[in-house]
Short mmCIF file of C-alpha atoms in Angstrom, two decimals:
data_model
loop_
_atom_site.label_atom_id
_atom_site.label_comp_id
_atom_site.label_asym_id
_atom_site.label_seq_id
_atom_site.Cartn_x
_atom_site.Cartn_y
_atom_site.Cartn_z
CA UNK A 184 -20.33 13.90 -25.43
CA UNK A 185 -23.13 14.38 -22.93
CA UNK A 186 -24.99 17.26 -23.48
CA UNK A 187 -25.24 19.97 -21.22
CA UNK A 188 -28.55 20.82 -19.37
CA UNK A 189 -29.89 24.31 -20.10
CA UNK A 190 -30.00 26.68 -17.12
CA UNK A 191 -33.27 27.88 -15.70
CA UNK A 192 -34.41 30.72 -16.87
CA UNK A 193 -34.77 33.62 -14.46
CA UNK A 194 -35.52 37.48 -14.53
CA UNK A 195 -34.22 39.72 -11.49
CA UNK A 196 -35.07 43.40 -11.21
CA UNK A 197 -32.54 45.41 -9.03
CA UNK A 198 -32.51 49.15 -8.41
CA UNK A 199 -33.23 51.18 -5.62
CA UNK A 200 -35.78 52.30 -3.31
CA UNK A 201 -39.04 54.08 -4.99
CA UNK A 202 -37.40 53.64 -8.83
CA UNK A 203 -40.35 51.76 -9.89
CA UNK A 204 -39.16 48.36 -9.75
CA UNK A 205 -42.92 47.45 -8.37
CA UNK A 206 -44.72 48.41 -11.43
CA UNK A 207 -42.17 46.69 -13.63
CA UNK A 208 -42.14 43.38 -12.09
CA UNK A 209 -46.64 43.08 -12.19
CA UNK A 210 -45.76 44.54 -16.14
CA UNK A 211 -43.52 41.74 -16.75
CA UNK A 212 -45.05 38.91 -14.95
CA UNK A 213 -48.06 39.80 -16.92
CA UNK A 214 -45.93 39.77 -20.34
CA UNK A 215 -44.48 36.42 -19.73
CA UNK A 216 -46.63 33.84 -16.91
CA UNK A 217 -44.47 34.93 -14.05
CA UNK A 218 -44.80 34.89 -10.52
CA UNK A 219 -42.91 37.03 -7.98
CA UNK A 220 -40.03 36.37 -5.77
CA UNK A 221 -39.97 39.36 -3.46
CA UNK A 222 -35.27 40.36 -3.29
CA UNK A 223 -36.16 42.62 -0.21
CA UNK A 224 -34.75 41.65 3.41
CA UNK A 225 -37.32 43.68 5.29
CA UNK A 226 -40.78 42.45 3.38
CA UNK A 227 -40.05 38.85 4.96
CA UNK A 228 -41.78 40.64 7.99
CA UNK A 229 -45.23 40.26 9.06
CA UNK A 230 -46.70 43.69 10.39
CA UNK A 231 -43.91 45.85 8.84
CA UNK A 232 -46.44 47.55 5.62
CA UNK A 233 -46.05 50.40 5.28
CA UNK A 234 -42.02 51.32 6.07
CA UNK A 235 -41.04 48.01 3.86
CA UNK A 236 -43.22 49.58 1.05
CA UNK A 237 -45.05 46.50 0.68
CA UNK A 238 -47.05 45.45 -2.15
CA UNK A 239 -50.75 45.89 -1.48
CA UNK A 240 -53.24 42.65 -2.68
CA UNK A 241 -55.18 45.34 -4.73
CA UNK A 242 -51.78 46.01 -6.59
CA UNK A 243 -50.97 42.62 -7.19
CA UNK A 244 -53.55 42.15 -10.20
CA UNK A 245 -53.53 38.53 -9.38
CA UNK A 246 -49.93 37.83 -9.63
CA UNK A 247 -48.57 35.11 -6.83
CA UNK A 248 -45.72 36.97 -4.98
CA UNK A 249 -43.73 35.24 -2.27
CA UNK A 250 -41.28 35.69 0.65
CA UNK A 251 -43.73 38.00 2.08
CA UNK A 252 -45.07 37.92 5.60
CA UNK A 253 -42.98 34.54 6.07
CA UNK A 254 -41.22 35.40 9.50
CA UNK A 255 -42.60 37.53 12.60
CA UNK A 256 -40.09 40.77 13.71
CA UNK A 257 -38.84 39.18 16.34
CA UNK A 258 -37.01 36.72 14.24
CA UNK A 259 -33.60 36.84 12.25
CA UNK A 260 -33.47 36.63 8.57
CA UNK A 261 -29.68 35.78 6.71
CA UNK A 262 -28.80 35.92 3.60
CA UNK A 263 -27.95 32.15 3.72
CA UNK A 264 -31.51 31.41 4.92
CA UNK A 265 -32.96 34.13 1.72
CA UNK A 266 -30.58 31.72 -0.71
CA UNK A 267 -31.93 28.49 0.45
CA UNK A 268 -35.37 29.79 0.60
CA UNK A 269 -35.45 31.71 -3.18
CA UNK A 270 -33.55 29.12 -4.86
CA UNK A 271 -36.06 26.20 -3.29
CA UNK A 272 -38.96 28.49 -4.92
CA UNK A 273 -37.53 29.24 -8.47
CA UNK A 274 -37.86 25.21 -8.92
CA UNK A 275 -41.22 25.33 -7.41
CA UNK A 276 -42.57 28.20 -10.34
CA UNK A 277 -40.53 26.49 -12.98
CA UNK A 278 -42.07 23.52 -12.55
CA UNK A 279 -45.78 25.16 -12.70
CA UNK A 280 -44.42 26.26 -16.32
CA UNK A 281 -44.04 29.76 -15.25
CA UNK A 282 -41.20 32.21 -14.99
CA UNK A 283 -39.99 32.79 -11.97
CA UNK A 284 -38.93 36.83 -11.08
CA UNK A 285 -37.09 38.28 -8.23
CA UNK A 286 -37.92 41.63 -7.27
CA UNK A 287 -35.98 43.59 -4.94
CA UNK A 288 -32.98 46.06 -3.76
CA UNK A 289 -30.99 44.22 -1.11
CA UNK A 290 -27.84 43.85 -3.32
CA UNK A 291 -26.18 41.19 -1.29
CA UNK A 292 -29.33 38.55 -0.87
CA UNK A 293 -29.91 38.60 -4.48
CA UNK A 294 -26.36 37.98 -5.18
CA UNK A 295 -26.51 35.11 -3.33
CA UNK A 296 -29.48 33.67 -5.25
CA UNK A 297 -28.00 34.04 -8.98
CA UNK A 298 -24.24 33.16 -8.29
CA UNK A 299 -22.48 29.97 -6.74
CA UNK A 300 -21.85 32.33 -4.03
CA UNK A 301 -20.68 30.16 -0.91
CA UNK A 302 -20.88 31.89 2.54
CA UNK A 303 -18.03 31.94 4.23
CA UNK A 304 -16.71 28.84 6.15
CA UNK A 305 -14.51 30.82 8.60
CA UNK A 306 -14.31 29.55 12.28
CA UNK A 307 -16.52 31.27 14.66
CA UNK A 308 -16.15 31.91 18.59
CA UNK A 309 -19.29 32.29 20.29
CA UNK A 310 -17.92 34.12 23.37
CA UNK A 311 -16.18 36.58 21.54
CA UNK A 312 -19.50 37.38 19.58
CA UNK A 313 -21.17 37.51 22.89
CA UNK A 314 -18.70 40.12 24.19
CA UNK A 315 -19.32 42.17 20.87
CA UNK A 316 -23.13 41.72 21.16
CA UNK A 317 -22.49 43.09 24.57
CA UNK A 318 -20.53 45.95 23.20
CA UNK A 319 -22.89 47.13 20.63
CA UNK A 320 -25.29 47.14 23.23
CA UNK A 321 -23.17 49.33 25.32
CA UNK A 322 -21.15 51.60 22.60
CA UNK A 323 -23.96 51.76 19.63
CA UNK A 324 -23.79 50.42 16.22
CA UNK A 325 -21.40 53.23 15.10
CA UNK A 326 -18.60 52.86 17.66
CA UNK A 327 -18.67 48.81 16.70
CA UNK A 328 -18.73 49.76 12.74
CA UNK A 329 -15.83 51.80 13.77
CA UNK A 330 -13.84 48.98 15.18
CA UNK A 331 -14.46 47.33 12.17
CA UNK A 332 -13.28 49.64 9.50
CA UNK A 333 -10.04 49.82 11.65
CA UNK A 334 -9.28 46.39 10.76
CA UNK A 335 -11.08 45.61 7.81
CA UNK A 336 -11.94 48.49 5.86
CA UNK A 337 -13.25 46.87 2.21
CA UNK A 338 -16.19 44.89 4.53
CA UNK A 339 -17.03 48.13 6.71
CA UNK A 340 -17.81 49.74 3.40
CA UNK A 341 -19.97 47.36 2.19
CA UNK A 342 -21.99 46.58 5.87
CA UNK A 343 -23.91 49.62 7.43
CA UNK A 344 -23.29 50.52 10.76
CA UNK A 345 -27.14 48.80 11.59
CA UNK A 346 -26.38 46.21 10.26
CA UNK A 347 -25.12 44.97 13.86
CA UNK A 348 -24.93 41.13 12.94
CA UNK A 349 -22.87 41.37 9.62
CA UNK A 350 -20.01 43.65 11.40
CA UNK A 351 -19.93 41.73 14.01
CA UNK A 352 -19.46 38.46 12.08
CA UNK A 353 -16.49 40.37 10.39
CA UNK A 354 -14.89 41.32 13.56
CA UNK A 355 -15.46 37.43 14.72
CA UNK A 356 -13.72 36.47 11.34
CA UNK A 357 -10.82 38.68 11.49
CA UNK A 358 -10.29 37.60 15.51
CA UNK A 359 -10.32 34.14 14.98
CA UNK A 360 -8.27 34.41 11.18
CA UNK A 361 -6.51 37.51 11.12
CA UNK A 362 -8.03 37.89 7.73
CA UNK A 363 -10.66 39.88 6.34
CA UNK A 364 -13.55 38.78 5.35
CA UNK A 365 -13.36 39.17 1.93
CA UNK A 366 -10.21 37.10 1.75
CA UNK A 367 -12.64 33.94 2.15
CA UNK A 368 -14.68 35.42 -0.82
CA UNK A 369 -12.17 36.73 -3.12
CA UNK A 370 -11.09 33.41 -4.91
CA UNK A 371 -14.71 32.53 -5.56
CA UNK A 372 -15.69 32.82 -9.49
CA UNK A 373 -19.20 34.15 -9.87
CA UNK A 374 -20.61 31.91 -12.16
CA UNK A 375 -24.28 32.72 -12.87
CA UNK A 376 -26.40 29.56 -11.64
CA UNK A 377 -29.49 30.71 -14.01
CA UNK A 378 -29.96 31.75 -17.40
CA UNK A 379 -30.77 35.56 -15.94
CA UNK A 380 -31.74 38.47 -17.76
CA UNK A 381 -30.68 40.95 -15.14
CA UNK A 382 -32.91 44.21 -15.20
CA UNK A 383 -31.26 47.34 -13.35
CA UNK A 384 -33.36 50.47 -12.83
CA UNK A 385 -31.91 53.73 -12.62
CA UNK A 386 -33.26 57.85 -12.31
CA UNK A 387 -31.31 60.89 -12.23
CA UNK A 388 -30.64 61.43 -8.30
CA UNK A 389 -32.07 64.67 -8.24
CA UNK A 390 -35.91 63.08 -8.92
CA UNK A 391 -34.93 60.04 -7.19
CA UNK A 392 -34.25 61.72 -4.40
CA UNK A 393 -37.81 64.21 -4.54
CA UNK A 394 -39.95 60.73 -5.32
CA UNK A 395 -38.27 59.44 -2.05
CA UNK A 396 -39.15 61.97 -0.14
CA UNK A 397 -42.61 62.21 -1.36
CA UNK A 398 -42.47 58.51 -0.63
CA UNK A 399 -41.94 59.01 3.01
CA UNK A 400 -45.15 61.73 3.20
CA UNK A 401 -47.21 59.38 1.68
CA UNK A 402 -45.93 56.63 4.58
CA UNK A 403 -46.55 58.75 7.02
CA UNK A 404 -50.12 59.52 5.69
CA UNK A 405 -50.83 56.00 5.41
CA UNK A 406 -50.69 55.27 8.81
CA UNK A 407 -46.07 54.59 9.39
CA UNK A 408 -46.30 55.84 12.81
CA UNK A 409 -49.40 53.88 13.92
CA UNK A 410 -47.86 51.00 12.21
CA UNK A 411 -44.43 51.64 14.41
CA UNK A 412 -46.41 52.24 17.52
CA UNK A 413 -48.10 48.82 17.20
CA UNK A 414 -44.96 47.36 17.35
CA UNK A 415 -43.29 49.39 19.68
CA UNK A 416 -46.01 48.71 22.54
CA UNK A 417 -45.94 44.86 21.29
CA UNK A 418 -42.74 44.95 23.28
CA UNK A 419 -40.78 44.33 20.01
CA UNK A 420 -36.91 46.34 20.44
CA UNK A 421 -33.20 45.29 20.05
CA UNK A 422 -34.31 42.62 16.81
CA UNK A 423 -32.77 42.72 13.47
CA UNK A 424 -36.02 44.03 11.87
CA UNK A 425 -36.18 47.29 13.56
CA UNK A 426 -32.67 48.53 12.44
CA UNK A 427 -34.81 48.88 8.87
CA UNK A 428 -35.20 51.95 7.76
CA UNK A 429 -38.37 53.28 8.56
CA UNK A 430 -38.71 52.06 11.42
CA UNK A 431 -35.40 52.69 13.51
CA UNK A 432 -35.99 56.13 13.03
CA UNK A 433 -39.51 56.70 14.14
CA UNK A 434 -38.59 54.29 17.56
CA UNK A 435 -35.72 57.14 18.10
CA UNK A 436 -39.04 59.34 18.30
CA UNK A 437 -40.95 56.98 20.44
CA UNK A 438 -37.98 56.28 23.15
CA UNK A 439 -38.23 60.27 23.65
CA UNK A 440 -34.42 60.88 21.89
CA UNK A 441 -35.86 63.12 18.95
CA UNK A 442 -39.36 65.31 17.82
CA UNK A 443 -41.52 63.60 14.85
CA UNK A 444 -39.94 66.14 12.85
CA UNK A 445 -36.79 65.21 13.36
CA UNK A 446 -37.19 61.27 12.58
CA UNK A 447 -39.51 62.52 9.29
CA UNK A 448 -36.28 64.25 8.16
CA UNK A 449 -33.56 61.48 9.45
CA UNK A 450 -36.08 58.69 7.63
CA UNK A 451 -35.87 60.85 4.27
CA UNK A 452 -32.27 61.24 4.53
CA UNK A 453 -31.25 58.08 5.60
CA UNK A 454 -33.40 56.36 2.71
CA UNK A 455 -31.70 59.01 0.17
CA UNK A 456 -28.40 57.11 1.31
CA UNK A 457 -29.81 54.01 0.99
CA UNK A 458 -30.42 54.27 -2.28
CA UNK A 459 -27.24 55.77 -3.30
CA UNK A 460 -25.30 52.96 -1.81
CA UNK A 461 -27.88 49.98 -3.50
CA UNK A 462 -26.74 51.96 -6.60
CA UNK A 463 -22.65 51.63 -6.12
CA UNK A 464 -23.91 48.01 -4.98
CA UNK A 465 -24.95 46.94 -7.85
CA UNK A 466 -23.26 48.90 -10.38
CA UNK A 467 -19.93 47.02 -8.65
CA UNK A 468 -20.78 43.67 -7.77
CA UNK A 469 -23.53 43.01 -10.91
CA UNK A 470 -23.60 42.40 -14.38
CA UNK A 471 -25.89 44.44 -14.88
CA UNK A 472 -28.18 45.58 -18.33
CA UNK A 473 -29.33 49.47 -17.02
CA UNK A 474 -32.42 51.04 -17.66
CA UNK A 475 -32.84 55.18 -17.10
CA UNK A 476 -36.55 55.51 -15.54
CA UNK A 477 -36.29 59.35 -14.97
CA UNK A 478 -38.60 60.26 -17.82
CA UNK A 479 -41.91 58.66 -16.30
CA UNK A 480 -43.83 60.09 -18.94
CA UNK A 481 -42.46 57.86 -21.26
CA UNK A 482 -42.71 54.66 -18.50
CA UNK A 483 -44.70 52.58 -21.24
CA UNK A 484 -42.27 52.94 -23.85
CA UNK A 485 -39.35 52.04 -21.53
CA UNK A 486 -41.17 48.79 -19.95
CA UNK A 487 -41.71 47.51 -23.34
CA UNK A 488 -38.19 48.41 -24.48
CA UNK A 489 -37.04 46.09 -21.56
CA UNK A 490 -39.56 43.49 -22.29
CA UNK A 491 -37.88 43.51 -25.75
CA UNK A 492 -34.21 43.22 -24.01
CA UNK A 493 -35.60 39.91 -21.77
CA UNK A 494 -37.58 38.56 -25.20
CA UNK A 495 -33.77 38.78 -26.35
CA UNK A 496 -32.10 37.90 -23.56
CA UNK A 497 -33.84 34.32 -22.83
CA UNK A 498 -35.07 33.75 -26.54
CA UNK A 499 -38.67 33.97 -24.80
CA UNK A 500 -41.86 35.39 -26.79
CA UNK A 501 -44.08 37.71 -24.54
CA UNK A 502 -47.97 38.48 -24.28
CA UNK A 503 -48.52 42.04 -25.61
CA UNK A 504 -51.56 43.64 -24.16
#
C-alpha cells in the first residue's frame, strides 16, 4: 500500500484586531525559521500604513513577511485571488526549509487557505450585478445589505454591509438560483489541506476594547489623517480598499458629512465591532486551540506556553532564546 505523503506543515495565528497577534508571529518565526504570510485583506495595499496597522521594517527584526504592499488601492483583492496567492507562497518557504506562518484576522481569507474550500461555482449575470452596483451607488451599502438579509439571512450575517462586492454576489446568486449562498457551500467537508497548528488569540473585551481605542489615538498621532488625505486628493473613492476601516470613516470627515470628532469616535466603535465579529468568526467556523492574552504582564510566559502547544502540535523542536 502506497504510503501517504505527509502534509505541510503550517502555523496560522487568528484573533482580532490589536490582541497581539504581531508580536507573536516575529516570537515564533524567531523560535522555529519562519517567515510571514501576512492573513489581512487590507495590508495587500500600498499607501494604506497606518489604518491597516502595518508592520513597520524596524519591527520586523529581519523576518521576510509577504502579501504586503502587493496591489495599489485602486485595485480589487478576493478571497479566491488571497488563496491562490498564500497557498503558491507556503510552497515557496517550504522549500527554503523554513516554516511558513500566516498572520492575520480576516476569518474568511484564511479559511480559504487551510481548507479544500472551493468558491462557489454558481451562475452569474453581469447585468443584474450592474443594476445592483448601480443601486448601492444610489441607496448605500446598508439599504443593499438590507435586501440581502431579506432573502438570505445566514450570508447577511456573515458579510458586512461594506462589504459591497460580497452582498452583492449573494443577491446575484440567489437571483439567478433561488438559493442561498451557503447552499453551494454547505455539502463541502473542510478537510485541513496542511498539517496546521492553529493559534487563536483572545482578551477579556473590556481591555480589548480600551487597547483598541488607545490603538486608534496612537493612529491618529502617527500621522492616519495625513495618510487618508493623501489618498483622498490622489482622487482614490468608490474602491474596495476604502470601505476598510480606518479609512471609510475619516473620508466621511473629508467629504464634509461629519467633524474629526465624530469619525475618531465612529473609527473606535466600528473597530470594537470588528473585533467582536472576527471573534464569533472564528470561534464558529475554526478549529481552533485558544489562547487568553489579557494578562500582558505575563505575555512571555504565555508565548512560550504556545510555542510548547506548536512544538506538540507538529512534533517540531524550537530555538529558545
Amino acid at each position: 500500500m502506497r504510503e501517504v505523503e505527509a502534509k505541510q506543515k503550517l502555523i496560522v495565528i487568528i484573533g482580532p484586531t490589536a490582541v497581539g497577534k504581531t508580536k507573536l508571529s516575529i516570537e515564533l518565526a524567531r523560535r522555529f525559521n519562519g517567515e510571514i504570510i501576512s492573513g489581512d485583506s487590507m495590508q495587500v495595499y500600498r499607501r494604506m500604513d497606518i489604518g491597516t496597522a502595518k508592520i513597520k521594517e524596524s519591527e520586523m527584526e529581519g523576518i521576510p513577511h509577504h502579501l504586503i504592499d502587493i496591489k495599489e488601492p485602486e485595485e480589487s483583492f478576493s478571497a479566491a485571488e488571497f488563496q491562490g496567492m498564500v497557498r503558491k507562497k507556503i510552497a515557496e518557504i517550504a522549500q527554503k526549509g523554513k516554516m511558513p506562518i500566516i498572520v492575520g484576522g480576516t476569518g474568511l481569507y484564511i479559511q480559504s487557505v487551510i481548507y479544500d474550500y472551493q468558491f462557489s461555482d454558481a451562475p452569474s449575470d453581469p447585468s443584474f450585478r450592474e443594476e445592483l452596483e448601480r443601486q448601492a451607488g444610489e441607496i448605500g451599502n446598508e439599504a443593499l445589505h438590507k435586501k440581502l438579509e431579506a432573502v438570505d439571512p445566514e450570508s447577511a450575517s456573515r458579510i458586512h454591509p461594506n462589504n459591497v462586492r460580497r452582498v452583492i454576489r449573494a443577491l446575484e446568486i440567489y437571483h439567478c438560483t433561488g438559493k442561498r449562498m451557503g447552499d453551494f457551500q454547505s455539502n463541502q467537508e473542510p478537510e485541513l489541506l496542511y498539517d496546521t497548528a492553529l493559534i487563536g488569540l483572545t482578551m477579556e473585551r473590556e481591555k480589548l476594547y480600551g487597547r483598541i481605542n488607545l490603538r486608534v489615538d496612537l493612529m491618529m498621532e502617527e500621522g492616519l489623517l495625513e495618510e487618508v488625505e493623501s489618498l483622498y486628493h490622489q482622487g482614490i473613492s468608490g474602491c474596495q480598499s476604502i470601505q476598510a476601516i480606518g479609512y471609510k470613516e475619516i473620508y466621511e470627515y473629508l467629504e464634509g458629512k461629519s467633524c474629526l470628532e465624530t469619525a475618531i469616535e465612529n473609527l473606535k466603535q466600528n473597530s470594537r465591532n470588528y473585533a467582536k465579529r472576527q471573534l464569533t468568526w472564528f470561534r464558529n467556523k475554526m478549529n481552533v486551540e485558544w489562547f487568553d492574552m489579557t494578562d500582558t504582564d505575563m505575555a512571555s510566559k504565555k508565548i512560550n506556553e504556545i510555542s510548547q502547544y506548536v512544538e506538540g502540535k507538529l512534533h517540531l523542536k524550537s530555538n529558545t532564546y
